[in-house]
């Protein structure tokens, strides 16, 4: 049995994770922790893997506390920068064998969309990203869109592509945030859940790759896969693609 504790357990994702763990074979729910509760209650005596879905402002300190306790961590919360990950990498040096796995997105559709987009990137002069989410989301652009922008930029750079053409002379914000040279646009609309479009353009043609998570259940197979894989890859790793046969 894998004993799984959930941090952010009362949140939208946390509630789904609690239910998914309860229904999963060979897993049992250990502790559930939310804002204001004592995360140090999670220890190797009661937990094998902690799943963290809280808020971007709290996630780093939660992960650091969990690493200090000595449990494997699966993280879905957004807001992870290289600087924050370096802090966790340094902490992990004191705990060889422990794993911290961060996934900007656990939905197979979105992971594949980014994978396909990275393959397409070198064939198109233009690329932009549109992410669309529910209006209760606190961060923009989404962690997924940031991750996709980095992947596209890396693919373009590896192929020696020039900057994306854009002759905009005045911009009151309508052109979105520029991430590694890629324009990223965020839509917040009641009724939506989590959606991403990657648009590519050449003279006379367009390719659109789109992934839709209509319901948070879409993230659960990925979360459970990451829990099952916890500890197989010591140190910090990022992205569900690593666990898929891509
Ligand atoms: N990787 C992926 O596939 C996915 C990632 N996400 C990301 O997951 C995160 C959570 O999303 P969502 O569930 O919608 O957000 P919610 O706001 O619904 O849930 C967050 C929960 O964390 C709690 N919380 C706040 N501070 C702490 C803390 N210090 N310690 C423990 N718990 C805390 C909140 O409590 P309170 O409300 O009282 O503050 C709330 O219950 C976001 O960053 C989101 O972008 C979302 C979907 C999929
Ligand atoms: O807040 C959300 O809902 C989501 N957050 C993640 C992100 O910012 O990429 C993953 C998914 O898009 C849902």
PDB file of C-alpha atoms and ligand atoms in Angstrom:
ATOM      1  CA  UNK A   1       0.000   0.000   0.000  1.00  0.00           C
ATOM      2  CA  UNK A   2       1.209   3.515  -0.825  1.00  0.00           C
ATOM      3  CA  UNK A   3       0.208   5.891   1.959  1.00  0.00           C
ATOM      4  CA  UNK A   4      -0.688   9.247   0.415  1.00  0.00           C
ATOM      5  CA  UNK A   5      -1.194  12.561   2.201  1.00  0.00           C
ATOM      6  CA  UNK A   6      -2.826  15.513   0.443  1.00  0.00           C
ATOM      7  CA  UNK A   7      -1.935  19.176   0.988  1.00  0.00           C
ATOM      8  CA  UNK A   8      -4.549  21.730  -0.082  1.00  0.00           C
ATOM      9  CA  UNK A   9      -7.070  18.959   0.488  1.00  0.00           C
ATOM     10  CA  UNK A  10     -10.113  21.252   0.723  1.00  0.00           C
ATOM     11  CA  UNK A  11      -9.351  22.982  -2.583  1.00  0.00           C
ATOM     12  CA  UNK A  12     -10.822  22.237  -6.002  1.00  0.00           C
ATOM     13  CA  UNK A  13      -7.954  19.921  -6.968  1.00  0.00           C
ATOM     14  CA  UNK A  14      -7.298  18.658  -3.437  1.00  0.00           C
ATOM     15  CA  UNK A  15     -10.850  17.317  -3.112  1.00  0.00           C
ATOM     16  CA  UNK A  16     -10.477  15.407  -6.383  1.00  0.00           C
ATOM     17  CA  UNK A  17      -7.115  13.997  -5.294  1.00  0.00           C
ATOM     18  CA  UNK A  18      -8.556  12.826  -1.960  1.00  0.00           C
ATOM     19  CA  UNK A  19     -11.368  11.003  -3.810  1.00  0.00           C
ATOM     20  CA  UNK A  20      -8.989   9.558  -6.427  1.00  0.00           C
ATOM     21  CA  UNK A  21      -6.609   8.213  -3.772  1.00  0.00           C
ATOM     22  CA  UNK A  22      -9.521   6.700  -1.818  1.00  0.00           C
ATOM     23  CA  UNK A  23     -10.638   4.861  -4.985  1.00  0.00           C
ATOM     24  CA  UNK A  24      -7.174   3.844  -6.201  1.00  0.00           C
ATOM     25  CA  UNK A  25      -5.859   0.294  -5.929  1.00  0.00           C
ATOM     26  CA  UNK A  26      -2.933  -0.200  -3.548  1.00  0.00           C
ATOM     27  CA  UNK A  27      -3.202   3.349  -2.154  1.00  0.00           C
ATOM     28  CA  UNK A  28      -4.580   4.576   1.121  1.00  0.00           C
ATOM     29  CA  UNK A  29      -5.312   8.106   2.227  1.00  0.00           C
ATOM     30  CA  UNK A  30      -3.090   9.155   5.119  1.00  0.00           C
ATOM     31  CA  UNK A  31      -3.353  12.807   6.281  1.00  0.00           C
ATOM     32  CA  UNK A  32      -5.186  15.723   4.712  1.00  0.00           C
ATOM     33  CA  UNK A  33      -3.788  19.225   5.319  1.00  0.00           C
ATOM     34  CA  UNK A  34      -5.161  22.603   4.304  1.00  0.00           C
ATOM     35  CA  UNK A  35      -4.401  26.281   5.023  1.00  0.00           C
ATOM     36  CA  UNK A  36      -3.566  26.929   8.667  1.00  0.00           C
ATOM     37  CA  UNK A  37      -2.950  23.264   9.488  1.00  0.00           C
ATOM     38  CA  UNK A  38       0.353  21.753  10.626  1.00  0.00           C
ATOM     39  CA  UNK A  39       2.204  20.241   7.662  1.00  0.00           C
ATOM     40  CA  UNK A  40       4.893  18.812   9.969  1.00  0.00           C
ATOM     41  CA  UNK A  41       2.297  16.233  11.041  1.00  0.00           C
ATOM     42  CA  UNK A  42       3.215  14.486   7.773  1.00  0.00           C
ATOM     43  CA  UNK A  43       6.164  12.157   8.463  1.00  0.00           C
ATOM     44  CA  UNK A  44       7.593   8.927   7.007  1.00  0.00           C
ATOM     45  CA  UNK A  45       5.806   7.116   9.854  1.00  0.00           C
ATOM     46  CA  UNK A  46       2.402   7.925   8.314  1.00  0.00           C
ATOM     47  CA  UNK A  47       3.128   8.912   4.673  1.00  0.00           C
ATOM     48  CA  UNK A  48       5.037   7.602   1.667  1.00  0.00           C
ATOM     49  CA  UNK A  49       4.030  10.284  -0.843  1.00  0.00           C
ATOM     50  CA  UNK A  50       2.577  13.761  -0.284  1.00  0.00           C
ATOM     51  CA  UNK A  51       0.531  15.368  -3.081  1.00  0.00           C
ATOM     52  CA  UNK A  52       0.647  19.179  -3.000  1.00  0.00           C
ATOM     53  CA  UNK A  53      -2.062  21.303  -4.667  1.00  0.00           C
ATOM     54  CA  UNK A  54      -2.185  24.568  -2.727  1.00  0.00           C
ATOM     55  CA  UNK A  55      -1.509  28.125  -3.909  1.00  0.00           C
ATOM     56  CA  UNK A  56       1.581  29.483  -5.722  1.00  0.00           C
ATOM     57  CA  UNK A  57       2.545  31.649  -2.722  1.00  0.00           C
ATOM     58  CA  UNK A  58       2.631  28.653  -0.329  1.00  0.00           C
ATOM     59  CA  UNK A  59       3.881  25.774  -2.447  1.00  0.00           C
ATOM     60  CA  UNK A  60       7.647  26.288  -2.076  1.00  0.00           C
ATOM     61  CA  UNK A  61       7.527  26.379   1.728  1.00  0.00           C
ATOM     62  CA  UNK A  62       5.197  23.355   1.804  1.00  0.00           C
ATOM     63  CA  UNK A  63       7.540  21.347  -0.413  1.00  0.00           C
ATOM     64  CA  UNK A  64      10.554  22.347   1.655  1.00  0.00           C
ATOM     65  CA  UNK A  65       8.780  21.212   4.842  1.00  0.00           C
ATOM     66  CA  UNK A  66       7.848  17.881   3.252  1.00  0.00           C
ATOM     67  CA  UNK A  67      11.393  17.265   2.014  1.00  0.00           C
ATOM     68  CA  UNK A  68      12.705  18.098   5.490  1.00  0.00           C
ATOM     69  CA  UNK A  69      10.274  15.513   6.911  1.00  0.00           C
ATOM     70  CA  UNK A  70      11.593  12.897   4.474  1.00  0.00           C
ATOM     71  CA  UNK A  71       8.598  12.029   2.264  1.00  0.00           C
ATOM     72  CA  UNK A  72       8.378  11.930  -1.544  1.00  0.00           C
ATOM     73  CA  UNK A  73       6.430  14.865  -3.006  1.00  0.00           C
ATOM     74  CA  UNK A  74       4.205  15.181  -6.086  1.00  0.00           C
ATOM     75  CA  UNK A  75       3.441  18.829  -6.850  1.00  0.00           C
ATOM     76  CA  UNK A  76       0.694  20.233  -9.071  1.00  0.00           C
ATOM     77  CA  UNK A  77       0.672  23.800  -7.797  1.00  0.00           C
ATOM     78  CA  UNK A  78       1.819  26.463 -10.249  1.00  0.00           C
ATOM     79  CA  UNK A  79       4.289  29.311  -9.790  1.00  0.00           C
ATOM     80  CA  UNK A  80       7.529  27.338  -9.964  1.00  0.00           C
ATOM     81  CA  UNK A  81      10.503  29.341 -11.241  1.00  0.00           C
ATOM     82  CA  UNK A  82      14.057  28.048 -11.780  1.00  0.00           C
ATOM     83  CA  UNK A  83      15.086  29.986  -8.646  1.00  0.00           C
ATOM     84  CA  UNK A  84      12.481  28.204  -6.525  1.00  0.00           C
ATOM     85  CA  UNK A  85      13.428  24.824  -7.982  1.00  0.00           C
ATOM     86  CA  UNK A  86      17.091  25.486  -7.192  1.00  0.00           C
ATOM     87  CA  UNK A  87      16.154  25.954  -3.533  1.00  0.00           C
ATOM     88  CA  UNK A  88      14.432  22.552  -3.537  1.00  0.00           C
ATOM     89  CA  UNK A  89      17.372  20.947  -5.380  1.00  0.00           C
ATOM     90  CA  UNK A  90      19.685  22.248  -2.650  1.00  0.00           C
ATOM     91  CA  UNK A  91      17.384  20.857   0.066  1.00  0.00           C
ATOM     92  CA  UNK A  92      17.272  17.485  -1.685  1.00  0.00           C
ATOM     93  CA  UNK A  93      21.050  17.161  -1.481  1.00  0.00           C
ATOM     94  CA  UNK A  94      20.522  16.587   2.248  1.00  0.00           C
ATOM     95  CA  UNK A  95      18.009  13.815   1.458  1.00  0.00           C
ATOM     96  CA  UNK A  96      19.471  11.472  -1.179  1.00  0.00           C
ATOM     97  CA  UNK A  97      16.857   9.059  -2.537  1.00  0.00           C
ATOM     98  CA  UNK A  98      13.934  11.434  -2.026  1.00  0.00           C
ATOM     99  CA  UNK A  99      11.994  12.632  -5.068  1.00  0.00           C
ATOM    100  CA  UNK A 100      10.117  15.850  -5.761  1.00  0.00           C
ATOM    101  CA  UNK A 101       8.082  15.669  -8.960  1.00  0.00           C
ATOM    102  CA  UNK A 102       6.461  18.832 -10.328  1.00  0.00           C
ATOM    103  CA  UNK A 103       3.955  18.724 -13.178  1.00  0.00           C
ATOM    104  CA  UNK A 104       2.521  21.943 -14.620  1.00  0.00           C
ATOM    105  CA  UNK A 105      -0.278  19.797 -16.000  1.00  0.00           C
ATOM    106  CA  UNK A 106      -1.381  16.229 -15.244  1.00  0.00           C
ATOM    107  CA  UNK A 107      -3.879  15.888 -18.127  1.00  0.00           C
ATOM    108  CA  UNK A 108      -2.724  13.573 -20.913  1.00  0.00           C
ATOM    109  CA  UNK A 109      -4.359  15.777 -23.586  1.00  0.00           C
ATOM    110  CA  UNK A 110      -2.380  18.814 -22.516  1.00  0.00           C
ATOM    111  CA  UNK A 111       0.898  16.971 -22.043  1.00  0.00           C
ATOM    112  CA  UNK A 112       0.535  15.572 -25.577  1.00  0.00           C
ATOM    113  CA  UNK A 113      -0.479  18.975 -26.974  1.00  0.00           C
ATOM    114  CA  UNK A 114       2.756  20.463 -25.664  1.00  0.00           C
ATOM    115  CA  UNK A 115       4.780  17.517 -26.966  1.00  0.00           C
ATOM    116  CA  UNK A 116       3.260  17.827 -30.450  1.00  0.00           C
ATOM    117  CA  UNK A 117       3.677  21.609 -30.380  1.00  0.00           C
ATOM    118  CA  UNK A 118       7.364  21.321 -29.571  1.00  0.00           C
ATOM    119  CA  UNK A 119       7.734  19.055 -32.602  1.00  0.00           C
ATOM    120  CA  UNK A 120       5.838  21.488 -34.829  1.00  0.00           C
ATOM    121  CA  UNK A 121       7.642  24.596 -33.599  1.00  0.00           C
ATOM    122  CA  UNK A 122      10.565  24.535 -36.015  1.00  0.00           C
ATOM    123  CA  UNK A 123       8.309  24.392 -39.087  1.00  0.00           C
ATOM    124  CA  UNK A 124       6.440  27.678 -38.502  1.00  0.00           C
ATOM    125  CA  UNK A 125       7.463  31.309 -38.700  1.00  0.00           C
ATOM    126  CA  UNK A 126       4.898  32.413 -36.102  1.00  0.00           C
ATOM    127  CA  UNK A 127       3.682  30.870 -32.831  1.00  0.00           C
ATOM    128  CA  UNK A 128       1.411  32.170 -30.075  1.00  0.00           C
ATOM    129  CA  UNK A 129      -0.303  30.562 -27.086  1.00  0.00           C
ATOM    130  CA  UNK A 130      -3.816  31.166 -25.785  1.00  0.00           C
ATOM    131  CA  UNK A 131      -4.787  29.645 -22.434  1.00  0.00           C
ATOM    132  CA  UNK A 132      -8.382  29.733 -21.227  1.00  0.00           C
ATOM    133  CA  UNK A 133      -9.463  29.024 -17.645  1.00  0.00           C
ATOM    134  CA  UNK A 134     -12.183  29.418 -15.023  1.00  0.00           C
ATOM    135  CA  UNK A 135     -12.235  32.887 -13.435  1.00  0.00           C
ATOM    136  CA  UNK A 136     -11.384  31.588  -9.920  1.00  0.00           C
ATOM    137  CA  UNK A 137      -7.815  30.897 -11.001  1.00  0.00           C
ATOM    138  CA  UNK A 138      -5.373  33.209  -9.162  1.00  0.00           C
ATOM    139  CA  UNK A 139      -2.423  33.191 -11.589  1.00  0.00           C
ATOM    140  CA  UNK A 140      -2.042  34.265 -15.212  1.00  0.00           C
ATOM    141  CA  UNK A 141      -0.708  33.074 -17.492  1.00  0.00           C
ATOM    142  CA  UNK A 142      -1.194  29.450 -16.469  1.00  0.00           C
ATOM    143  CA  UNK A 143       1.774  27.370 -15.380  1.00  0.00           C
ATOM    144  CA  UNK A 144       1.052  25.144 -18.355  1.00  0.00           C
ATOM    145  CA  UNK A 145       1.233  28.037 -20.838  1.00  0.00           C
ATOM    146  CA  UNK A 146       4.533  29.183 -19.335  1.00  0.00           C
ATOM    147  CA  UNK A 147       5.929  25.660 -19.622  1.00  0.00           C
ATOM    148  CA  UNK A 148       4.693  25.375 -23.229  1.00  0.00           C
ATOM    149  CA  UNK A 149       6.230  28.738 -24.137  1.00  0.00           C
ATOM    150  CA  UNK A 150       9.605  27.616 -22.759  1.00  0.00           C
ATOM    151  CA  UNK A 151       9.347  24.361 -24.736  1.00  0.00           C
ATOM    152  CA  UNK A 152       8.470  26.153 -27.983  1.00  0.00           C
ATOM    153  CA  UNK A 153      11.245  28.695 -27.510  1.00  0.00           C
ATOM    154  CA  UNK A 154      13.776  25.936 -26.844  1.00  0.00           C
ATOM    155  CA  UNK A 155      12.685  24.054 -29.975  1.00  0.00           C
ATOM    156  CA  UNK A 156      12.900  27.209 -32.101  1.00  0.00           C
ATOM    157  CA  UNK A 157      16.309  28.081 -30.699  1.00  0.00           C
ATOM    158  CA  UNK A 158      17.638  24.554 -31.311  1.00  0.00           C
ATOM    159  CA  UNK A 159      16.493  24.876 -34.932  1.00  0.00           C
ATOM    160  CA  UNK A 160      18.212  28.270 -35.284  1.00  0.00           C
ATOM    161  CA  UNK A 161      14.970  30.109 -36.025  1.00  0.00           C
ATOM    162  CA  UNK A 162      14.785  33.915 -36.050  1.00  0.00           C
ATOM    163  CA  UNK A 163      12.538  35.988 -33.777  1.00  0.00           C
ATOM    164  CA  UNK A 164       8.810  35.726 -34.428  1.00  0.00           C
ATOM    165  CA  UNK A 165       7.684  38.578 -36.711  1.00  0.00           C
ATOM    166  CA  UNK A 166       5.560  41.249 -35.039  1.00  0.00           C
ATOM    167  CA  UNK A 167       5.268  44.806 -36.264  1.00  0.00           C
ATOM    168  CA  UNK A 168       2.991  46.038 -33.465  1.00  0.00           C
ATOM    169  CA  UNK A 169       3.692  49.742 -32.901  1.00  0.00           C
ATOM    170  CA  UNK A 170       1.271  50.439 -30.027  1.00  0.00           C
ATOM    171  CA  UNK A 171       0.182  47.932 -27.394  1.00  0.00           C
ATOM    172  CA  UNK A 172      -2.044  48.675 -24.419  1.00  0.00           C
ATOM    173  CA  UNK A 173      -1.632  45.068 -23.281  1.00  0.00           C
ATOM    174  CA  UNK A 174      -3.591  43.374 -26.053  1.00  0.00           C
ATOM    175  CA  UNK A 175      -0.592  41.417 -27.317  1.00  0.00           C
ATOM    176  CA  UNK A 176      -0.350  39.450 -24.054  1.00  0.00           C
ATOM    177  CA  UNK A 177       2.734  38.558 -22.024  1.00  0.00           C
ATOM    178  CA  UNK A 178       5.924  37.758 -23.904  1.00  0.00           C
ATOM    179  CA  UNK A 179       7.536  34.590 -22.523  1.00  0.00           C
ATOM    180  CA  UNK A 180      10.856  33.631 -24.096  1.00  0.00           C
ATOM    181  CA  UNK A 181       9.788  35.583 -27.182  1.00  0.00           C
ATOM    182  CA  UNK A 182       6.377  33.834 -27.434  1.00  0.00           C
ATOM    183  CA  UNK A 183       3.192  35.878 -26.915  1.00  0.00           C
ATOM    184  CA  UNK A 184       0.923  34.251 -24.307  1.00  0.00           C
ATOM    185  CA  UNK A 185      -2.724  35.314 -23.904  1.00  0.00           C
ATOM    186  CA  UNK A 186      -4.952  34.453 -20.930  1.00  0.00           C
ATOM    187  CA  UNK A 187      -8.764  34.257 -21.033  1.00  0.00           C
ATOM    188  CA  UNK A 188     -10.854  33.900 -17.851  1.00  0.00           C
ATOM    189  CA  UNK A 189     -14.446  32.838 -18.442  1.00  0.00           C
ATOM    190  CA  UNK A 190     -17.141  31.304 -16.228  1.00  0.00           C
ATOM    191  CA  UNK A 191     -17.986  27.845 -17.526  1.00  0.00           C
ATOM    192  CA  UNK A 192     -14.458  27.032 -18.638  1.00  0.00           C
ATOM    193  CA  UNK A 193     -12.124  24.702 -16.760  1.00  0.00           C
ATOM    194  CA  UNK A 194      -8.609  24.449 -18.301  1.00  0.00           C
ATOM    195  CA  UNK A 195      -7.866  24.839 -22.003  1.00  0.00           C
ATOM    196  CA  UNK A 196      -4.843  25.648 -24.128  1.00  0.00           C
ATOM    197  CA  UNK A 197      -4.373  26.506 -27.796  1.00  0.00           C
ATOM    198  CA  UNK A 198      -1.012  26.671 -29.507  1.00  0.00           C
ATOM    199  CA  UNK A 199      -1.268  28.538 -32.809  1.00  0.00           C
ATOM    200  CA  UNK A 200       1.317  28.261 -35.562  1.00  0.00           C
ATOM    201  CA  UNK A 201       1.435  30.272 -38.761  1.00  0.00           C
ATOM    202  CA  UNK A 202       3.248  30.384 -42.069  1.00  0.00           C
ATOM    203  CA  UNK A 203       2.348  32.370 -45.178  1.00  0.00           C
ATOM    204  CA  UNK A 204      -1.021  30.998 -46.299  1.00  0.00           C
ATOM    205  CA  UNK A 205      -1.437  28.311 -43.597  1.00  0.00           C
ATOM    206  CA  UNK A 206      -2.163  27.741 -39.918  1.00  0.00           C
ATOM    207  CA  UNK A 207      -1.895  24.864 -37.479  1.00  0.00           C
ATOM    208  CA  UNK A 208      -3.822  24.938 -34.198  1.00  0.00           C
ATOM    209  CA  UNK A 209      -3.140  22.385 -31.464  1.00  0.00           C
ATOM    210  CA  UNK A 210      -5.775  22.518 -28.741  1.00  0.00           C
ATOM    211  CA  UNK A 211      -6.278  20.602 -25.496  1.00  0.00           C
ATOM    212  CA  UNK A 212      -9.420  20.822 -23.341  1.00  0.00           C
ATOM    213  CA  UNK A 213      -9.736  19.669 -19.745  1.00  0.00           C
ATOM    214  CA  UNK A 214     -13.487  19.901 -19.256  1.00  0.00           C
ATOM    215  CA  UNK A 215     -13.381  18.436 -15.763  1.00  0.00           C
ATOM    216  CA  UNK A 216     -10.755  18.054 -13.002  1.00  0.00           C
ATOM    217  CA  UNK A 217     -11.123  14.263 -13.220  1.00  0.00           C
ATOM    218  CA  UNK A 218      -8.896  14.629 -16.324  1.00  0.00           C
ATOM    219  CA  UNK A 219      -5.916  15.315 -14.059  1.00  0.00           C
ATOM    220  CA  UNK A 220      -6.349  12.307 -11.777  1.00  0.00           C
ATOM    221  CA  UNK A 221      -4.782   9.471 -13.849  1.00  0.00           C
ATOM    222  CA  UNK A 222      -1.649  11.611 -14.168  1.00  0.00           C
ATOM    223  CA  UNK A 223      -1.572  12.386 -10.443  1.00  0.00           C
ATOM    224  CA  UNK A 224      -1.954   8.692  -9.545  1.00  0.00           C
ATOM    225  CA  UNK A 225       0.756   7.738 -12.061  1.00  0.00           C
ATOM    226  CA  UNK A 226       3.137  10.246 -10.471  1.00  0.00           C
ATOM    227  CA  UNK A 227       2.331   8.883  -6.998  1.00  0.00           C
ATOM    228  CA  UNK A 228       3.084   5.341  -8.178  1.00  0.00           C
ATOM    229  CA  UNK A 229       6.361   6.483  -9.762  1.00  0.00           C
ATOM    230  CA  UNK A 230       7.473   8.505  -6.723  1.00  0.00           C
ATOM    231  CA  UNK A 231      10.896   7.465  -5.549  1.00  0.00           C
ATOM    232  CA  UNK A 232      11.845   5.830  -8.854  1.00  0.00           C
ATOM    233  CA  UNK A 233      13.643   9.018  -9.893  1.00  0.00           C
ATOM    234  CA  UNK A 234      15.558  10.621  -7.016  1.00  0.00           C
ATOM    235  CA  UNK A 235      15.896  14.414  -6.996  1.00  0.00           C
ATOM    236  CA  UNK A 236      13.712  17.025  -8.643  1.00  0.00           C
ATOM    237  CA  UNK A 237      12.044  16.320 -11.956  1.00  0.00           C
ATOM    238  CA  UNK A 238       9.480  18.268 -13.979  1.00  0.00           C
ATOM    239  CA  UNK A 239       6.782  17.198 -16.416  1.00  0.00           C
ATOM    240  CA  UNK A 240       4.519  14.174 -16.791  1.00  0.00           C
ATOM    241  CA  UNK A 241       6.007  13.519 -20.259  1.00  0.00           C
ATOM    242  CA  UNK A 242       8.910  11.838 -18.457  1.00  0.00           C
ATOM    243  CA  UNK A 243       6.612   9.038 -17.329  1.00  0.00           C
ATOM    244  CA  UNK A 244       4.941   8.550 -20.715  1.00  0.00           C
ATOM    245  CA  UNK A 245       6.349   6.492 -23.536  1.00  0.00           C
ATOM    246  CA  UNK A 246       6.820   9.474 -25.869  1.00  0.00           C
TER     247      UNK A 246
HETATM  248  N1  LIG B   1      -0.759  20.452 -12.381  1.00  0.00           N
HETATM  249  C1  LIG B   1      -2.034  20.354 -12.737  1.00  0.00           C
HETATM  250  O1  LIG B   1      -2.419  19.460 -13.531  1.00  0.00           O
HETATM  251  C2  LIG B   1      -3.026  21.298 -12.165  1.00  0.00           C
HETATM  252  C3  LIG B   1      -2.586  22.331 -11.379  1.00  0.00           C
HETATM  253  N2  LIG B   1      -3.464  23.173 -10.797  1.00  0.00           N
HETATM  254  C4  LIG B   1      -2.890  24.148  -9.891  1.00  0.00           C
HETATM  255  O2  LIG B   1      -3.087  23.658  -8.563  1.00  0.00           O
HETATM  256  C5  LIG B   1      -3.187  24.759  -7.661  1.00  0.00           C
HETATM  257  C6  LIG B   1      -4.478  24.620  -6.858  1.00  0.00           C
HETATM  258  O3  LIG B   1      -5.573  24.799  -7.724  1.00  0.00           O
HETATM  259  P1  LIG B   1      -7.058  24.726  -7.143  1.00  0.00           P
HETATM  260  O4  LIG B   1      -7.261  23.457  -6.413  1.00  0.00           O
HETATM  261  O5  LIG B   1      -7.945  25.071  -8.265  1.00  0.00           O
HETATM  262  O6  LIG B   1      -7.023  25.927  -6.084  1.00  0.00           O
HETATM  263  P2  LIG B   1      -7.943  26.131  -4.779  1.00  0.00           P
HETATM  264  O7  LIG B   1      -7.793  27.556  -4.399  1.00  0.00           O
HETATM  265  O8  LIG B   1      -9.299  25.574  -5.029  1.00  0.00           O
HETATM  266  O9  LIG B   1      -7.250  25.191  -3.695  1.00  0.00           O
HETATM  267  C7  LIG B   1      -6.092  25.522  -2.983  1.00  0.00           C
HETATM  268  C8  LIG B   1      -6.258  24.991  -1.577  1.00  0.00           C
HETATM  269  O10 LIG B   1      -5.033  25.165  -0.894  1.00  0.00           O
HETATM  270  C9  LIG B   1      -5.320  25.765   0.367  1.00  0.00           C
HETATM  271  N3  LIG B   1      -4.147  26.455   0.901  1.00  0.00           N
HETATM  272  C10 LIG B   1      -3.838  27.786   0.899  1.00  0.00           C
HETATM  273  N4  LIG B   1      -2.687  28.000   1.522  1.00  0.00           N
HETATM  274  C11 LIG B   1      -2.242  26.788   1.944  1.00  0.00           C
HETATM  275  C12 LIG B   1      -1.115  26.355   2.660  1.00  0.00           C
HETATM  276  N5  LIG B   1      -0.167  27.216   3.090  1.00  0.00           N
HETATM  277  N6  LIG B   1      -0.981  25.027   2.938  1.00  0.00           N
HETATM  278  C13 LIG B   1      -1.905  24.141   2.535  1.00  0.00           C
HETATM  279  N7  LIG B   1      -3.016  24.504   1.858  1.00  0.00           N
HETATM  280  C14 LIG B   1      -3.177  25.801   1.549  1.00  0.00           C
HETATM  281  C15 LIG B   1      -6.494  26.682   0.073  1.00  0.00           C
HETATM  282  O11 LIG B   1      -7.141  27.069   1.279  1.00  0.00           O
HETATM  283  P3  LIG B   1      -7.870  28.529   1.331  1.00  0.00           P
HETATM  284  O12 LIG B   1      -8.870  28.508   0.220  1.00  0.00           O
HETATM  285  O13 LIG B   1      -8.457  28.560   2.695  1.00  0.00           O
HETATM  286  O14 LIG B   1      -6.786  29.551   1.110  1.00  0.00           O
HETATM  287  C16 LIG B   1      -7.333  25.771  -0.800  1.00  0.00           C
HETATM  288  O15 LIG B   1      -8.091  24.869  -0.021  1.00  0.00           O
HETATM  289  C17 LIG B   1      -3.102  26.021  -8.511  1.00  0.00           C
HETATM  290  O16 LIG B   1      -1.782  26.482  -8.532  1.00  0.00           O
HETATM  291  C18 LIG B   1      -3.508  25.523  -9.901  1.00  0.00           C
HETATM  292  O17 LIG B   1      -3.003  26.311 -10.923  1.00  0.00           O
HETATM  293  C19 LIG B   1      -4.806  23.053 -10.987  1.00  0.00           C
HETATM  294  C20 LIG B   1      -5.295  22.077 -11.790  1.00  0.00           C
HETATM  295  C21 LIG B   1      -4.459  21.113 -12.454  1.00  0.00           C
HETATM  296  O1  LIG B   2      -5.756  26.575 -12.022  1.00  0.00           O
HETATM  297  C1  LIG B   2      -6.122  25.670 -12.803  1.00  0.00           C
HETATM  298  O2  LIG B   2      -7.304  25.319 -12.922  1.00  0.00           O
HETATM  299  C2  LIG B   2      -5.097  24.995 -13.591  1.00  0.00           C
HETATM  300  N1  LIG B   2      -3.849  25.271 -13.346  1.00  0.00           N
HETATM  301  C3  LIG B   2      -2.721  24.707 -14.004  1.00  0.00           C
HETATM  302  C4  LIG B   2      -1.982  25.755 -14.784  1.00  0.00           C
HETATM  303  O3  LIG B   2      -1.925  26.920 -14.359  1.00  0.00           O
HETATM  304  O4  LIG B   2      -1.408  25.418 -15.819  1.00  0.00           O
HETATM  305  C5  LIG B   2      -3.070  23.476 -14.798  1.00  0.00           C
HETATM  306  C6  LIG B   2      -4.383  23.545 -15.498  1.00  0.00           C
HETATM  307  O5  LIG B   2      -4.271  24.444 -16.562  1.00  0.00           O
HETATM  308  C7  LIG B   2      -5.493  23.954 -14.555  1.00  0.00           C
END
